[in-house]
Short mmCIF file of C-alpha atoms in Angstrom, two decimals:
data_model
loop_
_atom_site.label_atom_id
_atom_site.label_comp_id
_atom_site.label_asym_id
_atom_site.label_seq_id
_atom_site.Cartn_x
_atom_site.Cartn_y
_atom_site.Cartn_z
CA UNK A 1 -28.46 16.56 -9.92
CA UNK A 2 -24.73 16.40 -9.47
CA UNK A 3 -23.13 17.86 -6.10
CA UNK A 4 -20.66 20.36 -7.09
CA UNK A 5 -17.37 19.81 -5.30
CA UNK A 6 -13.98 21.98 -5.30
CA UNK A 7 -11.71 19.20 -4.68
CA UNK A 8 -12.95 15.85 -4.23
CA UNK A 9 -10.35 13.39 -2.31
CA UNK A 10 -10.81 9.82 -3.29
CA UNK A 11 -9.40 7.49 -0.75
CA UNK A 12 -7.99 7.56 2.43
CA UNK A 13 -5.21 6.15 4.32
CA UNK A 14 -1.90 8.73 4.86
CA UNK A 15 -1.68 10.16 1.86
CA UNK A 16 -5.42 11.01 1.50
CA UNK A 17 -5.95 12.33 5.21
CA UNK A 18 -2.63 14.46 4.91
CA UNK A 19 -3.83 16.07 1.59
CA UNK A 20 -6.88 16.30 2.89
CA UNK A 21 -5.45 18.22 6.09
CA UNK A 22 -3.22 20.25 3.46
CA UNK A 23 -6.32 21.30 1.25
CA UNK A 24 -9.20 22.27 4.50
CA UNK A 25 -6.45 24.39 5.75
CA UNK A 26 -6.23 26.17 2.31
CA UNK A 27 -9.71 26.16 1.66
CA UNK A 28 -10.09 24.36 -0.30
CA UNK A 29 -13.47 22.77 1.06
CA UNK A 30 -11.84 19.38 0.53
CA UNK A 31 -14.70 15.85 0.55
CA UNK A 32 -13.14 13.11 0.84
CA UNK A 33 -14.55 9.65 0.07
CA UNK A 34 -12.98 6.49 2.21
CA UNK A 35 -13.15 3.68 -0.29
CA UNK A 36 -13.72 0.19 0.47
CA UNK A 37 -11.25 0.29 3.56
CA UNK A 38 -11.32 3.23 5.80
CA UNK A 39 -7.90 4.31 6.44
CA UNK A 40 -5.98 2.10 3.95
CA UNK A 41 -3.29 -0.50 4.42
CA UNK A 42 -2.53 0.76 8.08
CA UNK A 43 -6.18 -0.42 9.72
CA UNK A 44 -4.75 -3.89 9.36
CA UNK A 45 -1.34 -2.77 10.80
CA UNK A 46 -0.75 -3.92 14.57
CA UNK A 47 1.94 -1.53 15.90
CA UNK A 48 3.37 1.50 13.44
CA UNK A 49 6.93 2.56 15.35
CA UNK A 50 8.00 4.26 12.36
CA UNK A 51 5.98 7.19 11.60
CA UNK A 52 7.40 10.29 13.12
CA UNK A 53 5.58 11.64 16.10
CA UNK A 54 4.64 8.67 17.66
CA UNK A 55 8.27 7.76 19.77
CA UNK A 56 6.01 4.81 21.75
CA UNK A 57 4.78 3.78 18.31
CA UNK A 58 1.04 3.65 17.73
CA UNK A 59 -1.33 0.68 16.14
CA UNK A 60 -2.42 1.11 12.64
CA UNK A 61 -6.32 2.01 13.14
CA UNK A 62 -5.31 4.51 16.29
CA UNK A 63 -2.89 6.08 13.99
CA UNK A 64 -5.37 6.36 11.15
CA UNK A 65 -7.99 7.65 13.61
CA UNK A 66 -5.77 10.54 14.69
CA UNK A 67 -5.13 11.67 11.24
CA UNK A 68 -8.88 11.27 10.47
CA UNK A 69 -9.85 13.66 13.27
CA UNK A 70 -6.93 16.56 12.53
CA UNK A 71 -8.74 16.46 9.15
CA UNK A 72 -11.87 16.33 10.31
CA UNK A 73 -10.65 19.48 12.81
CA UNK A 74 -9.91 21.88 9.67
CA UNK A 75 -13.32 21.25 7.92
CA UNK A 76 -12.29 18.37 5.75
CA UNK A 77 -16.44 16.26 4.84
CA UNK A 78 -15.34 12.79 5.24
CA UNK A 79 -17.61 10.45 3.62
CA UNK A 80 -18.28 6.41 3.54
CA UNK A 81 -18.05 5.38 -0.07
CA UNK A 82 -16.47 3.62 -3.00
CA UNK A 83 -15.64 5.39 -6.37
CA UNK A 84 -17.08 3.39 -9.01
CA UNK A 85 -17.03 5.00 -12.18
CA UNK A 86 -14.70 8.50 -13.45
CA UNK A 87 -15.13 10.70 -16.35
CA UNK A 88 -11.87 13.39 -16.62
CA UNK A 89 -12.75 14.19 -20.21
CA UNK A 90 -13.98 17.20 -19.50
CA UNK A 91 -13.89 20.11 -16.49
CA UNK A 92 -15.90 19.89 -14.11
CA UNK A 93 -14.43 16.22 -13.51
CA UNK A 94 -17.41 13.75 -13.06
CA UNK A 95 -17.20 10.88 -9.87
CA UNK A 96 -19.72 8.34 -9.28
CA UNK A 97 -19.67 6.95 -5.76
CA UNK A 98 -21.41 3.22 -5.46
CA UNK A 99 -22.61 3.79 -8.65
CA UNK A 100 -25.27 5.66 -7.12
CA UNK A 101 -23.99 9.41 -6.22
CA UNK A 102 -22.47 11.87 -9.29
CA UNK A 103 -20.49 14.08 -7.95
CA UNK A 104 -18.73 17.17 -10.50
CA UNK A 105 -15.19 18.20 -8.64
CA UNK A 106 -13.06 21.18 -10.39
CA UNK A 107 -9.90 19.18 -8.63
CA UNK A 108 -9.68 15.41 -7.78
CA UNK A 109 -6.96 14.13 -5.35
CA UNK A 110 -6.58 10.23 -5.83
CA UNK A 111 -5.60 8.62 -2.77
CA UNK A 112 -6.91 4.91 -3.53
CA UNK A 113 -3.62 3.15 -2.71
CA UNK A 114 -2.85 -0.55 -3.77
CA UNK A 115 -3.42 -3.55 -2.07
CA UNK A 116 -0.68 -6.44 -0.92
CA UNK A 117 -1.36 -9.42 -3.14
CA UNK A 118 -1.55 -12.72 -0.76
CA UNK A 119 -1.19 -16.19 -1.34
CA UNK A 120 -4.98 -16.94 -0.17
CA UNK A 121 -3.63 -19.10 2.53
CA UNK A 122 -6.72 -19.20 5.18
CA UNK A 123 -3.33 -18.38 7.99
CA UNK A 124 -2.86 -15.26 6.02
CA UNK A 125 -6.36 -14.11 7.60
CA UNK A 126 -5.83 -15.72 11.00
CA UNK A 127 -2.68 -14.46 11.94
CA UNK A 128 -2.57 -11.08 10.12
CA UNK A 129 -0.79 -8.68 12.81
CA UNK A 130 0.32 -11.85 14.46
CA UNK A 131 3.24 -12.78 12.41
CA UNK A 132 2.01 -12.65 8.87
CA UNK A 133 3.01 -9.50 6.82
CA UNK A 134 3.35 -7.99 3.85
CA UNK A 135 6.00 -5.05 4.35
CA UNK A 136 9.32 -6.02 5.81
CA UNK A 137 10.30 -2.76 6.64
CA UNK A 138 7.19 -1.77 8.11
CA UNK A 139 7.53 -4.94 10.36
CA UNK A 140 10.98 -6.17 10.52
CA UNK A 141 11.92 -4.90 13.30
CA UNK A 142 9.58 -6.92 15.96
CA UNK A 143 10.92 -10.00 14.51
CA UNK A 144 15.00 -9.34 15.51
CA UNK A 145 16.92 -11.93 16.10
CA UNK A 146 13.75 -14.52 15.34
CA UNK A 147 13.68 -16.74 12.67
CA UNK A 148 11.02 -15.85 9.63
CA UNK A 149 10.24 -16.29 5.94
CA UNK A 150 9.96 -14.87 3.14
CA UNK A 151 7.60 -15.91 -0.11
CA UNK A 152 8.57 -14.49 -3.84
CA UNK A 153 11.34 -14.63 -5.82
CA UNK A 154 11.24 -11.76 -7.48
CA UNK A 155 13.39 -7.59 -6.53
CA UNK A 156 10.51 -7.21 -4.06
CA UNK A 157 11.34 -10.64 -2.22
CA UNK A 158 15.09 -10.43 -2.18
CA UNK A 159 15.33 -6.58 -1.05
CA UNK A 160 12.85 -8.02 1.44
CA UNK A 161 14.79 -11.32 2.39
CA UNK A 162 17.65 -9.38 2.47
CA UNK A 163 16.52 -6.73 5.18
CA UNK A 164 15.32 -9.11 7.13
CA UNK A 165 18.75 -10.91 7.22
CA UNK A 166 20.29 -7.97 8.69
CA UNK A 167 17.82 -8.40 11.78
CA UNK A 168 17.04 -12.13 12.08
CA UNK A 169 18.92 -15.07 12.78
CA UNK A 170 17.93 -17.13 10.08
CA UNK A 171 15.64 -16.14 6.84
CA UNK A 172 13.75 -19.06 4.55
CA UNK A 173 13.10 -17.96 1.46
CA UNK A 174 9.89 -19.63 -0.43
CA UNK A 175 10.40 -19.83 -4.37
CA UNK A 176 7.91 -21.51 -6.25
CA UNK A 177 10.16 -22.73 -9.22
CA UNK A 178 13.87 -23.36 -9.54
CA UNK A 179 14.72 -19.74 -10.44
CA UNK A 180 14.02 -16.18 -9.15
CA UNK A 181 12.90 -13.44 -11.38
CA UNK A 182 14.65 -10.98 -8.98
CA UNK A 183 17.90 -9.23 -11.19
CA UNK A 184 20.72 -10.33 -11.57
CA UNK A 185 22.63 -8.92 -8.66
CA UNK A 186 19.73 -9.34 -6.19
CA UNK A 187 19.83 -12.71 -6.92
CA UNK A 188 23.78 -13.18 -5.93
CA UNK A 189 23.16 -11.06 -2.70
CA UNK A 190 20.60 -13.47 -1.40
CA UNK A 191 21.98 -16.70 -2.68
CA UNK A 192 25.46 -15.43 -0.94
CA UNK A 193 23.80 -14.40 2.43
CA UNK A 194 24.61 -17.03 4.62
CA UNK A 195 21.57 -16.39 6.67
CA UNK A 196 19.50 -16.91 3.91
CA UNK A 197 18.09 -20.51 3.00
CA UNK A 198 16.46 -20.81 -0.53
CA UNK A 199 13.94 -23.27 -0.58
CA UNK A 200 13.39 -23.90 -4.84
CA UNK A 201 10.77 -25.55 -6.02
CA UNK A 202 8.30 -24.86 -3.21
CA UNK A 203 5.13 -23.71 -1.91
CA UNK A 204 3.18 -22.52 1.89
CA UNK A 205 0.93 -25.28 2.38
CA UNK A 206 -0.55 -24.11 5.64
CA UNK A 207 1.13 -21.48 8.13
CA UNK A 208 1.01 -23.12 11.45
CA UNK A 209 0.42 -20.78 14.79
CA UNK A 210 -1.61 -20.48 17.90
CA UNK A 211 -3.32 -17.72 20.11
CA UNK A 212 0.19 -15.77 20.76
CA UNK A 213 0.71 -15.75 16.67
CA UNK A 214 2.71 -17.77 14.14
CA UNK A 215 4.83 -20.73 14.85
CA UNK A 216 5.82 -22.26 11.80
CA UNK A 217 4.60 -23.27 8.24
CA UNK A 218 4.37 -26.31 6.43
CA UNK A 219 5.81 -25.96 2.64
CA UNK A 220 5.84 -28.76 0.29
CA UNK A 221 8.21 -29.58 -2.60
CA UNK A 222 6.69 -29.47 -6.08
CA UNK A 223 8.66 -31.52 -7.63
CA UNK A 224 8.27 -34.61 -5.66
CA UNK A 225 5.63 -33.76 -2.93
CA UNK A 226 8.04 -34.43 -0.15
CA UNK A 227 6.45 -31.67 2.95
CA UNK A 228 8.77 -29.96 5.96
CA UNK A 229 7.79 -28.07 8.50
CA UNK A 230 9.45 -24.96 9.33
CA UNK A 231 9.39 -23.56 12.84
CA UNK A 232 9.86 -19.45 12.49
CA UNK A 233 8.00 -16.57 14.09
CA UNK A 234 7.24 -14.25 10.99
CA UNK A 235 5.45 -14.84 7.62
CA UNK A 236 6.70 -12.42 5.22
CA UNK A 237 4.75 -12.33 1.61
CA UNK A 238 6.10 -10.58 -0.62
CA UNK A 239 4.71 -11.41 -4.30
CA UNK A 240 3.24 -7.70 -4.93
CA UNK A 241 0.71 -5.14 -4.45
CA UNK A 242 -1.73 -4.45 -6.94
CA UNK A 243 -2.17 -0.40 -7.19
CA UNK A 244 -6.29 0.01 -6.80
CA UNK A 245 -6.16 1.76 -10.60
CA UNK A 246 -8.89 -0.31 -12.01
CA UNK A 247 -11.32 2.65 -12.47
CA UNK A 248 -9.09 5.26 -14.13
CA UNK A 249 -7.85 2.92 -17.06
CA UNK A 250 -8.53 4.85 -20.41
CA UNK A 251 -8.31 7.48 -18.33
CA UNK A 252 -5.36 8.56 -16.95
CA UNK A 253 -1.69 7.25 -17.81
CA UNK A 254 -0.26 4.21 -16.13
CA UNK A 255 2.67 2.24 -15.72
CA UNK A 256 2.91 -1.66 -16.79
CA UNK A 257 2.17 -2.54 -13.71
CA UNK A 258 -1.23 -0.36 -13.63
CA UNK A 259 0.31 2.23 -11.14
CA UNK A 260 -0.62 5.70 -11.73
CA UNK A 261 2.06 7.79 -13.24
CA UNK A 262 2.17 11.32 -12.19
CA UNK A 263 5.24 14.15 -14.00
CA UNK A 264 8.38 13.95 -11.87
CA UNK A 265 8.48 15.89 -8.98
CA UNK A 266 4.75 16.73 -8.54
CA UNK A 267 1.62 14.85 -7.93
CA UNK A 268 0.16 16.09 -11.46
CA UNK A 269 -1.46 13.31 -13.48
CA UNK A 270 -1.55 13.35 -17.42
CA UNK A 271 -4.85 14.84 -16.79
CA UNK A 272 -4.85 18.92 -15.80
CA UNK A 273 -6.34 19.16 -12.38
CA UNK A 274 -6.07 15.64 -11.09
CA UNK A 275 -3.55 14.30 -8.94
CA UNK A 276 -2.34 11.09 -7.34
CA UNK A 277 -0.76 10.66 -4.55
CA UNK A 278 0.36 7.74 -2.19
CA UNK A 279 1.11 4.19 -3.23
CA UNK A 280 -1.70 4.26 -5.91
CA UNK A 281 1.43 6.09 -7.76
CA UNK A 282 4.47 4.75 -6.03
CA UNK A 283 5.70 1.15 -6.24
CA UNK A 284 9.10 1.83 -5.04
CA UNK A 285 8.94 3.01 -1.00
CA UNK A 286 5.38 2.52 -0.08
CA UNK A 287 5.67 3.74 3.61
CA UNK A 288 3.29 5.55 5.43
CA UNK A 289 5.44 8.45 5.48
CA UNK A 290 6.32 8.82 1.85
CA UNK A 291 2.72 8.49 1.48
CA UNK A 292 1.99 11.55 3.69
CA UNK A 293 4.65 13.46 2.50
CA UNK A 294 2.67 12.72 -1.52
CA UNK A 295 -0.62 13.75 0.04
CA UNK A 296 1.03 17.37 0.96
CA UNK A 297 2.05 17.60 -2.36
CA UNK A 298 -0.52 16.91 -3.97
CA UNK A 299 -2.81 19.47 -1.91
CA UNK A 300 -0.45 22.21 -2.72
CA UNK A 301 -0.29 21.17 -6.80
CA UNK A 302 -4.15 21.39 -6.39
CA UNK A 303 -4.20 24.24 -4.84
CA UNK A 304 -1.69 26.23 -7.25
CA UNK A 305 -3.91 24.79 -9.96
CA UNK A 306 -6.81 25.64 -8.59
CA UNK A 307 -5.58 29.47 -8.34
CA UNK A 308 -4.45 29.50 -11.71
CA UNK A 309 -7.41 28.43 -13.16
CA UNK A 310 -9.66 31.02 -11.06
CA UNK A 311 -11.21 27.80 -9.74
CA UNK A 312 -10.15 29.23 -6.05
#
């Protein structure tokens, strides 16, 4: 037998745990099912100093925690489990969860986020919090006037090498062949950044570091194997996130890059009475607090909806 649900949240992390605040307080009897990583991208975050409300800054999983509980405090069911499987061809929407659990929601709230893509550099694991990242704006700021990297070549990398320039003394930029597939002008505004050294032709062998963090890393050339050792403080990687969309495909409308795409202006999917919310629908600003402020917004959509359809 299916568990009957009124709006099922599926993921977690800022977005989910703010619409997930938004729809308890409405409610809206919201469950809410972590996914495969508890409180998203942020658990893996040392220090957050840029989310409002926290003027000493907070780590990640603290953060995460707090917004967990004030959930939690307004009635919100938060559950361990991974979405498997969907069916939204028909109302009630049908969730499995670990392919075990079928759960029939009248509103679904996806919250599953997307995932940094990394260069599977064994460093990346080590020294993740300790000078590796994978958001220069999140992390930027600890590395002022410090010498750091950057690997990608393409809008992501340069917007990314750029920032960083602004704060750091010197930025090395990692490109694996002898051009950038950043545009046009993003290309001229790194290559005419004095602070910024293009390394073409190259790849992160190893990132070097001890117990305090990173020190260095060791990049070779491809093109005639010579190696050179960098020494630098921060590892940025910046070669793109991969929106956790796998299960909705033939199901709900998405962007070439497999990001969920939801009407302008509103959290509404193609699909009437589920929304998205977070970076599982946004490749452009992917911050905790655009995140939270999607999660609001997609608790009130479902809510309207919800009235509207004398589901509520």
């Amino acid at each position: 037998m299916a568990e009957k649900i009124k709006c099922l949240i599926i993921g977690s992390g800022p977005a989910g745990y703010t619409a997930a605040i938004y729809a308890s307080r409405a409610g809206l009897q919201p469950i809410m099912y972590q996914g495969g990583q508890p409180g998203g991208q942020l658990t893996t975050t040392t220090e957050v100093d840029n989310f409002p409300g926290y003027p000493k800054g907070v780590d990640g999983p603290t953060m995460m925690q707090d917004l967990e509980n004030q959930a939690k405090r307004f009635g919100t069911d938060v559950r361990f489990g991974l979405a498997t499987k969907v069916d939204f061809s028909s109302q009630p929407k049908k969730v499995w969860i670990d392919d075990q659990i079928e759960l029939e929601a009248d509103a679904v709230i996806i919250a599953t986020g997307a995932s940094a893509k990394w260069l599977g550099l064994e460093g990346e694991t080590t020294f993740n919090g300790l000078g590796v990242s994978a958001c220069a704006v999140c992390d930027g700021f600890f590395y002022r006037n410090q010498v750091v990297a950057v690997v990608g070549a393409g809008d992501t990398a340069a917007e990314e090498a750029s920032y960083l320039a602004n704060l750091c003394t010197e930025v090395h930029m990692i490109v694996r062949r002898n051009e950038m597939r950043a545009s046009l002008i993003m290309q001229e505004r790194v290559k005419n950044n004095p602070k910024i050294h293009i390394h073409w032709n190259s790849e992160t062998e190893e990132i070097l570091g001890d117990v305090n963090g990173v020190t260095g890393i060791r990049i070779k050339n491809r093109e005639n194997g010579a190696t050179e050792e960098i020494a630098l403080t921060g590892f940025f990687v910046a070669i793109g996130h991969q929106p956790n969309t796998s299960i909705f495909k033939d199901q709900l409308d998405m962007d070439a890059q497999e990001y969920l795409i939801t009407e302008k202006g509103s959290s509404r999917t193609n699909i009437p009475g589920v929304f998205a919310c977070g970076d599982v629908q946004d490749s452009i600003y992917r911050q905790a607090v655009t995140a939270a402020g999607s999660g609001c917004m997609a608790a009130l959509d479902a809510e309207r909806w919800l009235a509207a359809n004398h589901l509520h």
